[in-house]
């Protein structure tokens, strides 16, 4: 049996709960309201975005043409300014918009617009620069050995490692028969590349070459005659096909493999200097593309 006071309290609590529930439902309804579509404002915003897109594309193309046909011909080799200057120009993208775009469109731009505009500017500059600086229009890449150097496996070699321009060979005896190999790779004409290679230890010269790759017939013949599976660094495998592509120093069909028989070498540090260059009438913008490197062959005895 329920007394009068208990019944009145329960009724009052139920009324308050119902009112709060009704208020929550009203809030949910108001939060689910869809903002009205304003076609005029949307059309203006799309026009503003289109202006911004074409402006930064034209800006990127203009910078690419200036770098390729005005700045690069005044240089003799690649320089940091070729990428630092265009990237720095991304900072003036908002200012260029303010000067070129009408005020009623410029006022609609947000930080998101500036981010997209800077990204599109950099992409446009990179894309056209790549087209203008590579075959068939031009060639700014010098010939180079695509996989560094390698040594043929031989009796007496216990271990080897190639890292950071240093080839380390560990012998289990006083000396071992060493054969060094590398390749010449180029975008257009690897055979016509000029090769200069010297290998020295103190006053002793083990290799001295200064000729075009196509004229180094003895070196090519030696490389081709060697067992392609006996290079110490092993063979390169395709990322997707998983096929054996050949020695790491020369795995493309267009590469020209070269090898030198260094004879019996003992412990010591051997200095290797390599310079590869090319010069053709159709290269542009530079008369000569040159690649150089100074590497080291370190031979040590383990026992």
Short mmCIF file of C-alpha atoms in Angstrom, two decimals:
data_model
loop_
_atom_site.label_atom_id
_atom_site.label_comp_id
_atom_site.label_asym_id
_atom_site.label_seq_id
_atom_site.Cartn_x
_atom_site.Cartn_y
_atom_site.Cartn_z
CA UNK A 1 0.00 0.00 0.00
CA UNK A 2 1.48 3.41 -1.10
CA UNK A 3 0.92 6.53 0.98
CA UNK A 4 0.02 9.93 -0.47
CA UNK A 5 3.48 11.54 0.03
CA UNK A 6 5.30 8.74 -1.82
CA UNK A 7 2.88 8.93 -4.75
CA UNK A 8 3.27 12.72 -5.06
CA UNK A 9 7.09 12.53 -5.02
CA UNK A 10 7.09 9.85 -7.69
CA UNK A 11 4.77 11.87 -9.89
CA UNK A 12 6.92 15.00 -9.61
CA UNK A 13 10.13 13.07 -10.46
CA UNK A 14 8.49 11.50 -13.51
CA UNK A 15 7.39 14.90 -14.77
CA UNK A 16 10.88 16.36 -14.46
CA UNK A 17 12.41 13.35 -16.23
CA UNK A 18 9.92 13.66 -19.05
CA UNK A 19 10.72 17.33 -19.53
CA UNK A 20 14.43 16.61 -19.66
CA UNK A 21 13.83 13.83 -22.17
CA UNK A 22 11.77 16.12 -24.36
CA UNK A 23 14.54 18.73 -24.25
CA UNK A 24 17.15 16.16 -25.32
CA UNK A 25 14.97 15.13 -28.23
CA UNK A 26 14.62 18.75 -29.29
CA UNK A 27 18.41 19.15 -29.13
CA UNK A 28 18.90 16.02 -31.25
CA UNK A 29 16.45 17.30 -33.83
CA UNK A 30 18.19 20.66 -34.02
CA UNK A 31 21.61 19.02 -34.35
CA UNK A 32 20.35 16.88 -37.22
CA UNK A 33 19.20 19.86 -39.26
CA UNK A 34 20.90 20.13 -42.70
CA UNK A 35 22.33 23.48 -43.60
CA UNK A 36 20.61 24.99 -46.61
CA UNK A 37 22.41 24.63 -49.95
CA UNK A 38 23.48 27.96 -51.38
CA UNK A 39 24.28 27.44 -55.07
CA UNK A 40 25.52 31.00 -55.58
CA UNK A 41 28.16 30.74 -52.85
CA UNK A 42 29.22 27.28 -54.04
CA UNK A 43 29.63 28.49 -57.63
CA UNK A 44 31.79 31.42 -56.52
CA UNK A 45 33.98 29.10 -54.41
CA UNK A 46 34.46 26.74 -57.36
CA UNK A 47 35.51 29.63 -59.58
CA UNK A 48 37.99 30.75 -56.91
CA UNK A 49 39.44 27.23 -56.69
CA UNK A 50 39.76 27.05 -60.49
CA UNK A 51 41.60 30.39 -60.60
CA UNK A 52 44.00 29.14 -57.91
CA UNK A 53 44.62 25.83 -59.69
CA UNK A 54 45.51 27.36 -63.04
CA UNK A 55 47.56 30.12 -61.44
CA UNK A 56 49.89 27.73 -59.59
CA UNK A 57 50.17 25.43 -62.64
CA UNK A 58 51.24 28.35 -64.82
CA UNK A 59 53.58 29.49 -62.05
CA UNK A 60 55.19 26.03 -61.82
CA UNK A 61 55.60 25.81 -65.59
CA UNK A 62 57.12 29.29 -65.75
CA UNK A 63 59.67 28.46 -63.06
CA UNK A 64 60.59 25.22 -64.86
CA UNK A 65 61.14 27.00 -68.17
CA UNK A 66 63.20 29.73 -66.49
CA UNK A 67 65.42 27.22 -64.70
CA UNK A 68 65.94 25.07 -67.80
CA UNK A 69 66.51 27.70 -70.50
CA UNK A 70 67.82 30.72 -68.55
CA UNK A 71 69.57 29.60 -65.36
CA UNK A 72 70.97 26.16 -66.24
CA UNK A 73 72.82 27.28 -69.41
CA UNK A 74 74.83 29.67 -67.20
CA UNK A 75 76.05 26.74 -65.07
CA UNK A 76 78.46 23.92 -65.82
CA UNK A 77 77.14 21.29 -63.40
CA UNK A 78 74.21 20.61 -61.04
CA UNK A 79 73.87 22.89 -58.04
CA UNK A 80 71.64 23.14 -54.97
CA UNK A 81 70.09 26.33 -56.31
CA UNK A 82 68.27 24.25 -58.93
CA UNK A 83 65.94 22.86 -56.26
CA UNK A 84 66.34 25.32 -53.38
CA UNK A 85 65.10 28.30 -55.42
CA UNK A 86 61.87 26.66 -56.68
CA UNK A 87 61.03 25.30 -53.24
CA UNK A 88 61.61 28.73 -51.71
CA UNK A 89 59.22 30.26 -54.24
CA UNK A 90 56.42 28.18 -52.73
CA UNK A 91 56.40 30.70 -49.88
CA UNK A 92 55.21 33.47 -52.22
CA UNK A 93 52.20 31.52 -53.54
CA UNK A 94 49.71 33.40 -51.27
CA UNK A 95 51.22 36.75 -52.27
CA UNK A 96 50.94 35.92 -55.97
CA UNK A 97 47.29 35.03 -55.44
CA UNK A 98 46.68 38.37 -53.76
CA UNK A 99 48.19 40.26 -56.69
CA UNK A 100 46.59 38.27 -59.52
CA UNK A 101 43.27 36.94 -58.19
CA UNK A 102 40.34 39.40 -57.78
CA UNK A 103 39.68 40.38 -54.17
CA UNK A 104 36.21 38.81 -54.00
CA UNK A 105 37.75 35.41 -54.77
CA UNK A 106 40.94 35.89 -52.77
CA UNK A 107 38.93 36.49 -49.57
CA UNK A 108 37.46 32.99 -49.83
CA UNK A 109 40.82 31.20 -49.56
CA UNK A 110 41.75 29.38 -46.35
CA UNK A 111 44.86 27.65 -45.05
CA UNK A 112 43.70 24.50 -46.81
CA UNK A 113 43.77 26.35 -50.13
CA UNK A 114 47.33 27.54 -49.51
CA UNK A 115 48.50 24.00 -48.71
CA UNK A 116 46.95 22.57 -51.87
CA UNK A 117 48.26 25.45 -53.98
CA UNK A 118 51.85 25.02 -52.72
CA UNK A 119 51.70 21.27 -53.31
CA UNK A 120 50.38 21.71 -56.86
CA UNK A 121 53.05 24.33 -57.60
CA UNK A 122 55.88 22.03 -56.50
CA UNK A 123 54.38 19.09 -58.41
CA UNK A 124 54.00 21.16 -61.61
CA UNK A 125 57.59 22.39 -61.36
CA UNK A 126 58.97 18.89 -60.76
CA UNK A 127 56.95 17.28 -63.55
CA UNK A 128 57.97 19.73 -66.26
CA UNK A 129 61.57 19.91 -65.03
CA UNK A 130 61.82 16.14 -65.39
CA UNK A 131 60.47 16.29 -68.94
CA UNK A 132 62.74 19.17 -69.99
CA UNK A 133 65.92 17.69 -68.48
CA UNK A 134 65.76 14.09 -69.66
CA UNK A 135 65.76 12.30 -73.03
CA UNK A 136 64.62 12.89 -75.67
CA UNK A 137 64.65 16.67 -75.00
CA UNK A 138 67.89 16.82 -73.00
CA UNK A 139 70.22 14.74 -70.84
CA UNK A 140 71.70 16.04 -67.60
CA UNK A 141 72.54 12.65 -66.08
CA UNK A 142 76.18 11.63 -66.36
CA UNK A 143 77.21 8.02 -67.00
CA UNK A 144 78.03 6.11 -63.83
CA UNK A 145 78.59 2.61 -62.42
CA UNK A 146 75.06 1.60 -61.34
CA UNK A 147 76.11 -0.87 -58.67
CA UNK A 148 79.50 0.30 -57.47
CA UNK A 149 82.28 -2.29 -57.70
CA UNK A 150 82.59 -5.97 -56.87
CA UNK A 151 85.26 -8.64 -56.54
CA UNK A 152 85.24 -12.15 -57.98
CA UNK A 153 85.32 -14.94 -55.43
CA UNK A 154 88.72 -16.59 -55.17
CA UNK A 155 90.74 -18.88 -52.92
CA UNK A 156 91.98 -17.02 -49.88
CA UNK A 157 89.05 -14.58 -49.56
CA UNK A 158 87.36 -15.27 -46.24
CA UNK A 159 84.91 -12.37 -46.12
CA UNK A 160 84.02 -9.15 -47.90
CA UNK A 161 81.79 -6.09 -47.51
CA UNK A 162 80.84 -3.09 -49.65
CA UNK A 163 79.63 -0.02 -47.77
CA UNK A 164 79.92 3.74 -48.18
CA UNK A 165 82.45 3.62 -51.00
CA UNK A 166 84.75 1.17 -49.21
CA UNK A 167 85.20 -2.44 -50.28
CA UNK A 168 86.64 -4.50 -47.43
CA UNK A 169 88.29 -7.84 -48.18
CA UNK A 170 89.48 -10.24 -45.48
CA UNK A 171 92.04 -12.87 -46.40
CA UNK A 172 92.89 -16.10 -44.62
CA UNK A 173 96.37 -16.07 -46.14
CA UNK A 174 99.08 -13.62 -47.13
CA UNK A 175 97.59 -12.70 -50.51
CA UNK A 176 94.86 -13.65 -52.98
CA UNK A 177 94.11 -13.32 -56.68
CA UNK A 178 91.80 -10.29 -57.04
CA UNK A 179 89.60 -9.48 -60.03
CA UNK A 180 87.62 -6.23 -59.82
CA UNK A 181 84.47 -5.54 -61.83
CA UNK A 182 82.05 -2.71 -62.45
CA UNK A 183 79.79 -1.41 -65.23
CA UNK A 184 79.00 1.74 -67.20
CA UNK A 185 75.38 2.88 -67.33
CA UNK A 186 73.89 5.87 -69.15
CA UNK A 187 70.51 7.19 -70.26
CA UNK A 188 71.44 7.33 -73.95
CA UNK A 189 74.90 6.10 -74.96
CA UNK A 190 76.88 4.06 -72.45
CA UNK A 191 79.32 2.93 -75.13
CA UNK A 192 80.31 6.51 -75.93
CA UNK A 193 81.01 7.44 -72.32
CA UNK A 194 84.59 8.42 -71.51
CA UNK A 195 86.05 6.35 -68.68
CA UNK A 196 89.03 7.15 -66.49
CA UNK A 197 89.95 4.61 -63.80
CA UNK A 198 93.06 4.49 -61.62
CA UNK A 199 93.83 2.09 -58.77
CA UNK A 200 96.93 2.83 -56.71
CA UNK A 201 98.67 1.88 -53.51
CA UNK A 202 101.48 4.23 -52.71
CA UNK A 203 103.59 4.60 -55.85
CA UNK A 204 102.30 1.38 -57.40
CA UNK A 205 99.61 1.65 -60.08
CA UNK A 206 97.44 -1.41 -60.63
CA UNK A 207 94.90 0.06 -63.07
CA UNK A 208 95.23 3.06 -65.38
CA UNK A 209 92.48 3.50 -67.98
CA UNK A 210 91.57 6.59 -69.99
CA UNK A 211 89.33 5.82 -72.99
CA UNK A 212 85.74 5.43 -74.12
CA UNK A 213 83.78 2.44 -72.88
CA UNK A 214 83.40 0.98 -76.36
CA UNK A 215 87.19 0.91 -76.80
CA UNK A 216 87.80 -1.04 -73.58
CA UNK A 217 87.37 -4.34 -75.40
CA UNK A 218 89.78 -6.35 -73.23
CA UNK A 219 88.01 -5.26 -70.05
CA UNK A 220 84.62 -6.12 -71.56
CA UNK A 221 85.82 -9.51 -72.71
CA UNK A 222 87.21 -10.33 -69.26
CA UNK A 223 83.94 -9.35 -67.56
CA UNK A 224 81.88 -11.46 -69.97
CA UNK A 225 84.16 -14.47 -69.54
CA UNK A 226 83.80 -14.56 -65.76
CA UNK A 227 81.27 -16.69 -63.92
CA UNK A 228 78.39 -14.28 -63.28
CA UNK A 229 77.45 -16.15 -60.12
CA UNK A 230 80.87 -15.81 -58.49
CA UNK A 231 80.79 -12.13 -57.61
CA UNK A 232 81.10 -11.69 -53.85
CA UNK A 233 78.14 -9.31 -53.56
CA UNK A 234 75.93 -11.78 -55.38
CA UNK A 235 73.32 -11.17 -58.05
CA UNK A 236 70.43 -8.73 -58.11
CA UNK A 237 66.87 -10.08 -57.93
CA UNK A 238 63.81 -8.39 -59.43
CA UNK A 239 61.47 -6.85 -56.85
CA UNK A 240 58.30 -8.28 -58.39
CA UNK A 241 59.46 -11.02 -60.75
CA UNK A 242 61.99 -12.42 -58.25
CA UNK A 243 64.12 -13.36 -61.24
CA UNK A 244 67.91 -13.33 -61.26
CA UNK A 245 68.87 -10.16 -63.15
CA UNK A 246 72.61 -10.70 -63.06
CA UNK A 247 75.53 -9.31 -61.03
CA UNK A 248 74.74 -6.31 -58.83
CA UNK A 249 77.35 -4.26 -60.67
CA UNK A 250 75.80 -4.90 -64.09
CA UNK A 251 72.21 -6.14 -64.19
CA UNK A 252 70.74 -4.18 -67.12
CA UNK A 253 71.09 -5.26 -70.73
CA UNK A 254 72.22 -1.73 -71.66
CA UNK A 255 75.06 -1.70 -69.13
CA UNK A 256 78.64 -2.31 -70.27
CA UNK A 257 80.49 -4.59 -67.87
CA UNK A 258 84.22 -4.03 -67.27
CA UNK A 259 86.70 -6.13 -65.28
CA UNK A 260 90.37 -5.87 -64.36
CA UNK A 261 92.70 -8.63 -63.21
CA UNK A 262 94.63 -7.02 -60.36
CA UNK A 263 96.86 -10.03 -59.78
CA UNK A 264 97.91 -11.15 -56.31
CA UNK A 265 97.11 -8.54 -53.67
CA UNK A 266 98.09 -8.54 -50.02
CA UNK A 267 96.91 -6.52 -47.02
CA UNK A 268 96.81 -2.77 -47.55
CA UNK A 269 94.68 0.17 -48.62
CA UNK A 270 94.16 0.70 -52.35
CA UNK A 271 92.80 4.01 -53.65
CA UNK A 272 90.36 3.83 -56.56
CA UNK A 273 89.50 6.93 -58.59
CA UNK A 274 86.72 6.75 -61.19
CA UNK A 275 85.59 9.49 -63.55
CA UNK A 276 82.90 9.05 -66.20
CA UNK A 277 81.81 11.77 -68.60
CA UNK A 278 79.91 12.32 -71.82
CA UNK A 279 79.69 15.12 -74.37
CA UNK A 280 77.21 15.21 -77.24
CA UNK A 281 75.67 17.90 -79.40
CA UNK A 282 72.10 16.97 -78.42
CA UNK A 283 72.64 16.90 -74.64
CA UNK A 284 71.93 20.44 -73.47
CA UNK A 285 72.00 22.44 -71.28
CA UNK A 286 75.60 21.53 -70.36
CA UNK A 287 78.40 20.66 -72.75
CA UNK A 288 79.69 17.86 -70.52
CA UNK A 289 78.09 15.64 -67.89
CA UNK A 290 80.65 14.32 -65.42
CA UNK A 291 80.48 11.87 -62.53
CA UNK A 292 83.44 11.23 -60.22
CA UNK A 293 84.08 9.10 -57.16
CA UNK A 294 87.00 8.19 -54.92
CA UNK A 295 86.57 4.76 -53.39
CA UNK A 296 88.79 2.52 -51.28
CA UNK A 297 89.62 -1.18 -51.34
CA UNK A 298 90.87 -2.34 -47.96
CA UNK A 299 92.53 -5.75 -47.78
CA UNK A 300 93.29 -7.29 -44.40
CA UNK A 301 94.45 -10.66 -43.11
CA UNK A 302 92.30 -12.42 -40.53
CA UNK A 303 94.74 -14.98 -39.20
#
